[in-house]
Amino acid sequence: MTRFWLLKCEPDVYSIDDLERDGRTGWDGVRNHQVRNFMRDEMKPGDLGIFYHSNAEPPGAAGIVRIERSGVPDPTQFDPKSEYHDPKSRREDPTWRMCEVSFVERFAELVPLDRLRGDAALASLLILRRGNRLSITPLERAEFDRIRVLGAVRAETGTKGAAGKQGAVGTKGAARTKERLRAAK
DNA sequence: GCCAACGTTGGC
DNA sequence: GCCAACGTTGGC
């Protein structure tokens, strides 16, 4: 059974444009146990996800991805040079997992958070709940379908946001602080 | 195990 | 830059 997910990432770190260019990417850098468990136990090849731009101007739903693999050991945990290196993790039993996602589509226009919030059909969307900070959350099929419909319709007004167009150097699962972003430049 | 201090996330 | 809402850490 196909399941549906919402994957958050800061576009300054990795955006839907980067994924369109790359075609496929490892969703590495997740260091939250709940999200790790989703990727290890629940996400399956063929599942679909909304790619959400967080910490952006404006934040919102940017496109659609397909889960290609999941539960894959995240290589950054074994890389001493990575800021996500975890010296306690063993190769025989990796602590941190990632999924691999492929590009499906970029929305005709980003669906801003305001628009998601104002939509009655999305009232139960987990990312709209106060205090929710998980970088990956499950979606109902109806929620996924609704966001896809909103994304397919080009708004009659509104300017296209200047999406970040940087190389794929960062990690997706964990947002970077502005300080770290600055340091990375 | 408790909990205060601190760090992170992410919208605004 | 601010701050609410977490999660993590470490002393006890």
mmCIF file with all atom_site columns, N, CA and C in Angstrom, chain A residues 69-118:
data_model
loop_
_atom_site.group_PDB
_atom_site.id
_atom_site.type_symbol
_atom_site.label_atom_id
_atom_site.label_alt_id
_atom_site.label_comp_id
_atom_site.label_asym_id
_atom_site.label_entity_id
_atom_site.label_seq_id
_atom_site.pdbx_PDB_ins_code
_atom_site.Cartn_x
_atom_site.Cartn_y
_atom_site.Cartn_z
_atom_site.occupancy
_atom_site.B_iso_or_equiv
_atom_site.pdbx_formal_charge
_atom_site.auth_seq_id
_atom_site.auth_comp_id
_atom_site.auth_asym_id
_atom_site.auth_atom_id
_atom_site.pdbx_PDB_model_num
ATOM 1   N N  . ARG A 1 69  ? 14.322 4.023  -2.000  1.00 0.00 ? 69  ARG A N  1
ATOM 2   C CA . ARG A 1 69  ? 14.796 3.058  -1.011  1.00 0.00 ? 69  ARG A CA 1
ATOM 3   C C  . ARG A 1 69  ? 14.599 3.696  0.349   1.00 0.00 ? 69  ARG A C  1
ATOM 4   N N  . SER A 1 70  ? 14.592 2.888  1.392   1.00 0.00 ? 70  SER A N  1
ATOM 5   C CA . SER A 1 70  ? 14.520 3.462  2.726   1.00 0.00 ? 70  SER A CA 1
ATOM 6   C C  . SER A 1 70  ? 15.233 2.545  3.705   1.00 0.00 ? 70  SER A C  1
ATOM 7   N N  . GLY A 1 71  ? 15.548 3.077  4.891   1.00 0.00 ? 71  GLY A N  1
ATOM 8   C CA . GLY A 1 71  ? 16.281 2.290  5.871   1.00 0.00 ? 71  GLY A CA 1
ATOM 9   C C  . GLY A 1 71  ? 17.734 2.088  5.518   1.00 0.00 ? 71  GLY A C  1
ATOM 10  N N  . VAL A 1 72  ? 18.235 2.872  4.576   1.00 0.00 ? 72  VAL A N  1
ATOM 11  C CA . VAL A 1 72  ? 19.627 2.769  4.140   1.00 0.00 ? 72  VAL A CA 1
ATOM 12  C C  . VAL A 1 72  ? 20.529 3.432  5.189   1.00 0.00 ? 72  VAL A C  1
ATOM 13  N N  . PRO A 1 73  ? 21.624 2.788  5.598   1.00 0.00 ? 73  PRO A N  1
ATOM 14  C CA . PRO A 1 73  ? 22.532 3.445  6.538   1.00 0.00 ? 73  PRO A CA 1
ATOM 15  C C  . PRO A 1 73  ? 22.990 4.805  5.998   1.00 0.00 ? 73  PRO A C  1
ATOM 16  N N  . ASP A 1 74  ? 22.922 5.815  6.834   1.00 0.00 ? 74  ASP A N  1
ATOM 17  C CA . ASP A 1 74  ? 23.318 7.164  6.439   1.00 0.00 ? 74  ASP A CA 1
ATOM 18  C C  . ASP A 1 74  ? 24.838 7.262  6.499   1.00 0.00 ? 74  ASP A C  1
ATOM 19  N N  . PRO A 1 75  ? 25.508 7.422  5.363   1.00 0.00 ? 75  PRO A N  1
ATOM 20  C CA . PRO A 1 75  ? 26.973 7.411  5.370   1.00 0.00 ? 75  PRO A CA 1
ATOM 21  C C  . PRO A 1 75  ? 27.598 8.546  6.176   1.00 0.00 ? 75  PRO A C  1
ATOM 22  N N  . THR A 1 76  ? 26.869 9.651  6.366   1.00 0.00 ? 76  THR A N  1
ATOM 23  C CA . THR A 1 76  ? 27.491 10.779 7.077   1.00 0.00 ? 76  THR A CA 1
ATOM 24  C C  . THR A 1 76  ? 27.802 10.434 8.531   1.00 0.00 ? 76  THR A C  1
ATOM 25  N N  . GLN A 1 77  ? 27.130 9.434  9.103   1.00 0.00 ? 77  GLN A N  1
ATOM 26  C CA . GLN A 1 77  ? 27.406 9.085  10.509  1.00 0.00 ? 77  GLN A CA 1
ATOM 27  C C  . GLN A 1 77  ? 28.796 8.463  10.683  1.00 0.00 ? 77  GLN A C  1
ATOM 28  N N  . PHE A 1 78  ? 29.358 7.914  9.593   1.00 0.00 ? 78  PHE A N  1
ATOM 29  C CA . PHE A 1 78  ? 30.679 7.278  9.668   1.00 0.00 ? 78  PHE A CA 1
ATOM 30  C C  . PHE A 1 78  ? 31.789 8.186  9.165   1.00 0.00 ? 78  PHE A C  1
ATOM 31  N N  . ASP A 1 79  ? 31.433 9.394  8.757   1.00 0.00 ? 79  ASP A N  1
ATOM 32  C CA . ASP A 1 79  ? 32.400 10.304 8.149   1.00 0.00 ? 79  ASP A CA 1
ATOM 33  C C  . ASP A 1 79  ? 32.891 11.314 9.192   1.00 0.00 ? 79  ASP A C  1
ATOM 34  N N  . PRO A 1 80  ? 34.123 11.152 9.646   1.00 0.00 ? 80  PRO A N  1
ATOM 35  C CA . PRO A 1 80  ? 34.639 12.052 10.687  1.00 0.00 ? 80  PRO A CA 1
ATOM 36  C C  . PRO A 1 80  ? 34.628 13.514 10.265  1.00 0.00 ? 80  PRO A C  1
ATOM 37  N N  . LYS A 1 81  ? 34.627 13.766 8.961   1.00 0.00 ? 81  LYS A N  1
ATOM 38  C CA . LYS A 1 81  ? 34.641 15.150 8.499   1.00 0.00 ? 81  LYS A CA 1
ATOM 39  C C  . LYS A 1 81  ? 33.240 15.763 8.443   1.00 0.00 ? 81  LYS A C  1
ATOM 40  N N  . SER A 1 82  ? 32.224 14.899 8.541   1.00 0.00 ? 82  SER A N  1
ATOM 41  C CA . SER A 1 82  ? 30.855 15.397 8.461   1.00 0.00 ? 82  SER A CA 1
ATOM 42  C C  . SER A 1 82  ? 30.427 15.996 9.790   1.00 0.00 ? 82  SER A C  1
ATOM 43  N N  . GLU A 1 83  ? 29.625 17.050 9.717   1.00 0.00 ? 83  GLU A N  1
ATOM 44  C CA . GLU A 1 83  ? 29.102 17.598 10.960  1.00 0.00 ? 83  GLU A CA 1
ATOM 45  C C  . GLU A 1 83  ? 28.065 16.659 11.572  1.00 0.00 ? 83  GLU A C  1
ATOM 46  N N  . TYR A 1 84  ? 27.687 15.622 10.844  1.00 0.00 ? 84  TYR A N  1
ATOM 47  C CA . TYR A 1 84  ? 26.738 14.636 11.361  1.00 0.00 ? 84  TYR A CA 1
ATOM 48  C C  . TYR A 1 84  ? 27.412 13.328 11.732  1.00 0.00 ? 84  TYR A C  1
ATOM 49  N N  . HIS A 1 85  ? 28.730 13.378 11.834  1.00 0.00 ? 85  HIS A N  1
ATOM 50  C CA . HIS A 1 85  ? 29.481 12.211 12.279  1.00 0.00 ? 85  HIS A CA 1
ATOM 51  C C  . HIS A 1 85  ? 29.001 11.772 13.658  1.00 0.00 ? 85  HIS A C  1
ATOM 52  N N  . ASP A 1 86  ? 28.807 10.453 13.818  1.00 0.00 ? 86  ASP A N  1
ATOM 53  C CA . ASP A 1 86  ? 28.421 9.905  15.118  1.00 0.00 ? 86  ASP A CA 1
ATOM 54  C C  . ASP A 1 86  ? 29.412 8.809  15.497  1.00 0.00 ? 86  ASP A C  1
ATOM 55  N N  . PRO A 1 87  ? 30.392 9.158  16.332  1.00 0.00 ? 87  PRO A N  1
ATOM 56  C CA . PRO A 1 87  ? 31.454 8.193  16.664  1.00 0.00 ? 87  PRO A CA 1
ATOM 57  C C  . PRO A 1 87  ? 30.933 6.967  17.407  1.00 0.00 ? 87  PRO A C  1
ATOM 58  N N  . LYS A 1 88  ? 29.742 7.058  17.966  1.00 0.00 ? 88  LYS A N  1
ATOM 59  C CA . LYS A 1 88  ? 29.206 5.914  18.712  1.00 0.00 ? 88  LYS A CA 1
ATOM 60  C C  . LYS A 1 88  ? 28.536 4.886  17.802  1.00 0.00 ? 88  LYS A C  1
ATOM 61  N N  . SER A 1 89  ? 28.277 5.261  16.569  1.00 0.00 ? 89  SER A N  1
ATOM 62  C CA . SER A 1 89  ? 27.548 4.352  15.681  1.00 0.00 ? 89  SER A CA 1
ATOM 63  C C  . SER A 1 89  ? 28.490 3.309  15.088  1.00 0.00 ? 89  SER A C  1
ATOM 64  N N  . ARG A 1 90  ? 28.038 2.058  15.060  1.00 0.00 ? 90  ARG A N  1
ATOM 65  C CA . ARG A 1 90  ? 28.840 0.947  14.529  1.00 0.00 ? 90  ARG A CA 1
ATOM 66  C C  . ARG A 1 90  ? 28.331 0.559  13.144  1.00 0.00 ? 90  ARG A C  1
ATOM 67  N N  . ARG A 1 91  ? 29.280 0.218  12.281  1.00 0.00 ? 91  ARG A N  1
ATOM 68  C CA . ARG A 1 91  ? 28.889 -0.188 10.928  1.00 0.00 ? 91  ARG A CA 1
ATOM 69  C C  . ARG A 1 91  ? 28.024 -1.445 10.925  1.00 0.00 ? 91  ARG A C  1
ATOM 70  N N  . GLU A 1 92  ? 28.260 -2.320 11.904  1.00 0.00 ? 92  GLU A N  1
ATOM 71  C CA . GLU A 1 92  ? 27.468 -3.564 11.975  1.00 0.00 ? 92  GLU A CA 1
ATOM 72  C C  . GLU A 1 92  ? 26.025 -3.262 12.362  1.00 0.00 ? 92  GLU A C  1
ATOM 73  N N  . ASP A 1 93  ? 25.832 -2.124 13.015  1.00 0.00 ? 93  ASP A N  1
ATOM 74  C CA . ASP A 1 93  ? 24.487 -1.795 13.506  1.00 0.00 ? 93  ASP A CA 1
ATOM 75  C C  . ASP A 1 93  ? 24.319 -0.285 13.474  1.00 0.00 ? 93  ASP A C  1
ATOM 76  N N  . PRO A 1 94  ? 24.164 0.259  12.261  1.00 0.00 ? 94  PRO A N  1
ATOM 77  C CA . PRO A 1 94  ? 24.148 1.722  12.118  1.00 0.00 ? 94  PRO A CA 1
ATOM 78  C C  . PRO A 1 94  ? 22.986 2.353  12.872  1.00 0.00 ? 94  PRO A C  1
ATOM 79  N N  . THR A 1 95  ? 23.294 3.407  13.593  1.00 0.00 ? 95  THR A N  1
ATOM 80  C CA . THR A 1 95  ? 22.254 4.097  14.361  1.00 0.00 ? 95  THR A CA 1
ATOM 81  C C  . THR A 1 95  ? 21.305 4.866  13.449  1.00 0.00 ? 95  THR A C  1
ATOM 82  N N  . TRP A 1 96  ? 21.883 5.490  12.423  1.00 0.00 ? 96  TRP A N  1
ATOM 83  C CA . TRP A 1 96  ? 21.108 6.448  11.625  1.00 0.00 ? 96  TRP A CA 1
ATOM 84  C C  . TRP A 1 96  ? 20.863 5.935  10.213  1.00 0.00 ? 96  TRP A C  1
ATOM 85  N N  . ARG A 1 97  ? 19.657 6.103  9.780   1.00 0.00 ? 97  ARG A N  1
ATOM 86  C CA . ARG A 1 97  ? 19.253 5.645  8.450   1.00 0.00 ? 97  ARG A CA 1
ATOM 87  C C  . ARG A 1 97  ? 18.782 6.829  7.625   1.00 0.00 ? 97  ARG A C  1
ATOM 88  N N  . MET A 1 98  ? 18.711 6.567  6.322   1.00 0.00 ? 98  MET A N  1
ATOM 89  C CA . MET A 1 98  ? 18.169 7.596  5.438   1.00 0.00 ? 98  MET A CA 1
ATOM 90  C C  . MET A 1 98  ? 17.287 6.917  4.392   1.00 0.00 ? 98  MET A C  1
ATOM 91  N N  . CYS A 1 99  ? 16.566 7.712  3.653   1.00 0.00 ? 99  CYS A N  1
ATOM 92  C CA . CYS A 1 99  ? 15.875 7.180  2.490   1.00 0.00 ? 99  CYS A CA 1
ATOM 93  C C  . CYS A 1 99  ? 16.503 7.815  1.254   1.00 0.00 ? 99  CYS A C  1
ATOM 94  N N  . GLU A 1 100 ? 16.221 7.239  0.114   1.00 0.00 ? 100 GLU A N  1
ATOM 95  C CA . GLU A 1 100 ? 16.629 7.838  -1.152  1.00 0.00 ? 100 GLU A CA 1
ATOM 96  C C  . GLU A 1 100 ? 15.365 8.226  -1.893  1.00 0.00 ? 100 GLU A C  1
ATOM 97  N N  . VAL A 1 101 ? 15.354 9.456  -2.373  1.00 0.00 ? 101 VAL A N  1
ATOM 98  C CA . VAL A 1 101 ? 14.166 9.958  -3.060  1.00 0.00 ? 101 VAL A CA 1
ATOM 99  C C  . VAL A 1 101 ? 14.521 10.377 -4.474  1.00 0.00 ? 101 VAL A C  1
ATOM 100 N N  . SER A 1 102 ? 13.545 10.255 -5.373  1.00 0.00 ? 102 SER A N  1
ATOM 101 C CA . SER A 1 102 ? 13.741 10.727 -6.736  1.00 0.00 ? 102 SER A CA 1
ATOM 102 C C  . SER A 1 102 ? 12.748 11.839 -7.035  1.00 0.00 ? 102 SER A C  1
ATOM 103 N N  . PHE A 1 103 ? 13.126 12.648 -8.019  1.00 0.00 ? 103 PHE A N  1
ATOM 104 C CA . PHE A 1 103 ? 12.290 13.776 -8.441  1.00 0.00 ? 103 PHE A CA 1
ATOM 105 C C  . PHE A 1 103 ? 11.065 13.270 -9.201  1.00 0.00 ? 103 PHE A C  1
ATOM 106 N N  . VAL A 1 104 ? 9.899  13.747 -8.844  1.00 0.00 ? 104 VAL A N  1
ATOM 107 C CA . VAL A 1 104 ? 8.678  13.437 -9.598  1.00 0.00 ? 104 VAL A CA 1
ATOM 108 C C  . VAL A 1 104 ? 8.184  14.680 -10.320 1.00 0.00 ? 104 VAL A C  1
ATOM 109 N N  . GLU A 1 105 ? 7.934  15.740 -9.585  1.00 0.00 ? 105 GLU A N  1
ATOM 110 C CA . GLU A 1 105 ? 7.521  16.975 -10.239 1.00 0.00 ? 105 GLU A CA 1
ATOM 111 C C  . GLU A 1 105 ? 7.770  18.173 -9.344  1.00 0.00 ? 105 GLU A C  1
ATOM 112 N N  . ARG A 1 106 ? 7.953  19.284 -10.008 1.00 0.00 ? 106 ARG A N  1
ATOM 113 C CA . ARG A 1 106 ? 8.006  20.567 -9.302  1.00 0.00 ? 106 ARG A CA 1
ATOM 114 C C  . ARG A 1 106 ? 6.676  21.253 -9.524  1.00 0.00 ? 106 ARG A C  1
ATOM 115 N N  . PHE A 1 107 ? 6.082  21.780 -8.454  1.00 0.00 ? 107 PHE A N  1
ATOM 116 C CA . PHE A 1 107 ? 4.784  22.427 -8.592  1.00 0.00 ? 107 PHE A CA 1
ATOM 117 C C  . PHE A 1 107 ? 4.891  23.638 -9.515  1.00 0.00 ? 107 PHE A C  1
ATOM 118 N N  . ALA A 1 108 ? 3.797  23.887 -10.238 1.00 0.00 ? 108 ALA A N  1
ATOM 119 C CA . ALA A 1 108 ? 3.751  25.049 -11.133 1.00 0.00 ? 108 ALA A CA 1
ATOM 120 C C  . ALA A 1 108 ? 4.105  26.302 -10.352 1.00 0.00 ? 108 ALA A C  1
ATOM 121 N N  . GLU A 1 109 ? 3.635  26.342 -9.128  1.00 0.00 ? 109 GLU A N  1
ATOM 122 C CA . GLU A 1 109 ? 4.002  27.440 -8.237  1.00 0.00 ? 109 GLU A CA 1
ATOM 123 C C  . GLU A 1 109 ? 4.027  26.905 -6.826  1.00 0.00 ? 109 GLU A C  1
ATOM 124 N N  . LEU A 1 110 ? 4.979  27.337 -6.033  1.00 0.00 ? 110 LEU A N  1
ATOM 125 C CA . LEU A 1 110 ? 5.066  26.915 -4.645  1.00 0.00 ? 110 LEU A CA 1
ATOM 126 C C  . LEU A 1 110 ? 3.750  27.187 -3.923  1.00 0.00 ? 110 LEU A C  1
ATOM 127 N N  . VAL A 1 111 ? 3.289  26.238 -3.129  1.00 0.00 ? 111 VAL A N  1
ATOM 128 C CA . VAL A 1 111 ? 2.066  26.428 -2.344  1.00 0.00 ? 111 VAL A CA 1
ATOM 129 C C  . VAL A 1 111 ? 2.486  26.931 -0.972  1.00 0.00 ? 111 VAL A C  1
ATOM 130 N N  . PRO A 1 112 ? 2.305  28.228 -0.717  1.00 0.00 ? 112 PRO A N  1
ATOM 131 C CA . PRO A 1 112 ? 2.845  28.800 0.518   1.00 0.00 ? 112 PRO A CA 1
ATOM 132 C C  . PRO A 1 112 ? 2.153  28.248 1.760   1.00 0.00 ? 112 PRO A C  1
ATOM 133 N N  . LEU A 1 113 ? 2.884  28.285 2.844   1.00 0.00 ? 113 LEU A N  1
ATOM 134 C CA . LEU A 1 113 ? 2.340  27.826 4.124   1.00 0.00 ? 113 LEU A CA 1
ATOM 135 C C  . LEU A 1 113 ? 0.997  28.472 4.437   1.00 0.00 ? 113 LEU A C  1
ATOM 136 N N  . ASP A 1 114 ? 0.863  29.751 4.173   1.00 0.00 ? 114 ASP A N  1
ATOM 137 C CA . ASP A 1 114 ? -0.402 30.468 4.404   1.00 0.00 ? 114 ASP A CA 1
ATOM 138 C C  . ASP A 1 114 ? -1.565 29.778 3.704   1.00 0.00 ? 114 ASP A C  1
ATOM 139 N N  . ARG A 1 115 ? -1.291 29.351 2.474   1.00 0.00 ? 115 ARG A N  1
ATOM 140 C CA . ARG A 1 115 ? -2.321 28.715 1.659   1.00 0.00 ? 115 ARG A CA 1
ATOM 141 C C  . ARG A 1 115 ? -2.680 27.352 2.244   1.00 0.00 ? 115 ARG A C  1
ATOM 142 N N  . LEU A 1 116 ? -1.685 26.607 2.694   1.00 0.00 ? 116 LEU A N  1
ATOM 143 C CA . LEU A 1 116 ? -1.939 25.310 3.322   1.00 0.00 ? 116 LEU A CA 1
ATOM 144 C C  . LEU A 1 116 ? -2.796 25.504 4.568   1.00 0.00 ? 116 LEU A C  1
ATOM 145 N N  . ARG A 1 117 ? -2.422 26.520 5.328   1.00 0.00 ? 117 ARG A N  1
ATOM 146 C CA . ARG A 1 117 ? -3.110 26.788 6.587   1.00 0.00 ? 117 ARG A CA 1
ATOM 147 C C  . ARG A 1 117 ? -4.553 27.208 6.362   1.00 0.00 ? 117 ARG A C  1
ATOM 148 N N  . GLY A 1 118 ? -4.802 27.888 5.266   1.00 0.00 ? 118 GLY A N  1
ATOM 149 C CA . GLY A 1 118 ? -6.140 28.387 5.007   1.00 0.00 ? 118 GLY A CA 1
ATOM 150 C C  . GLY A 1 118 ? -7.056 27.378 4.344   1.00 0.00 ? 118 GLY A C  1
#
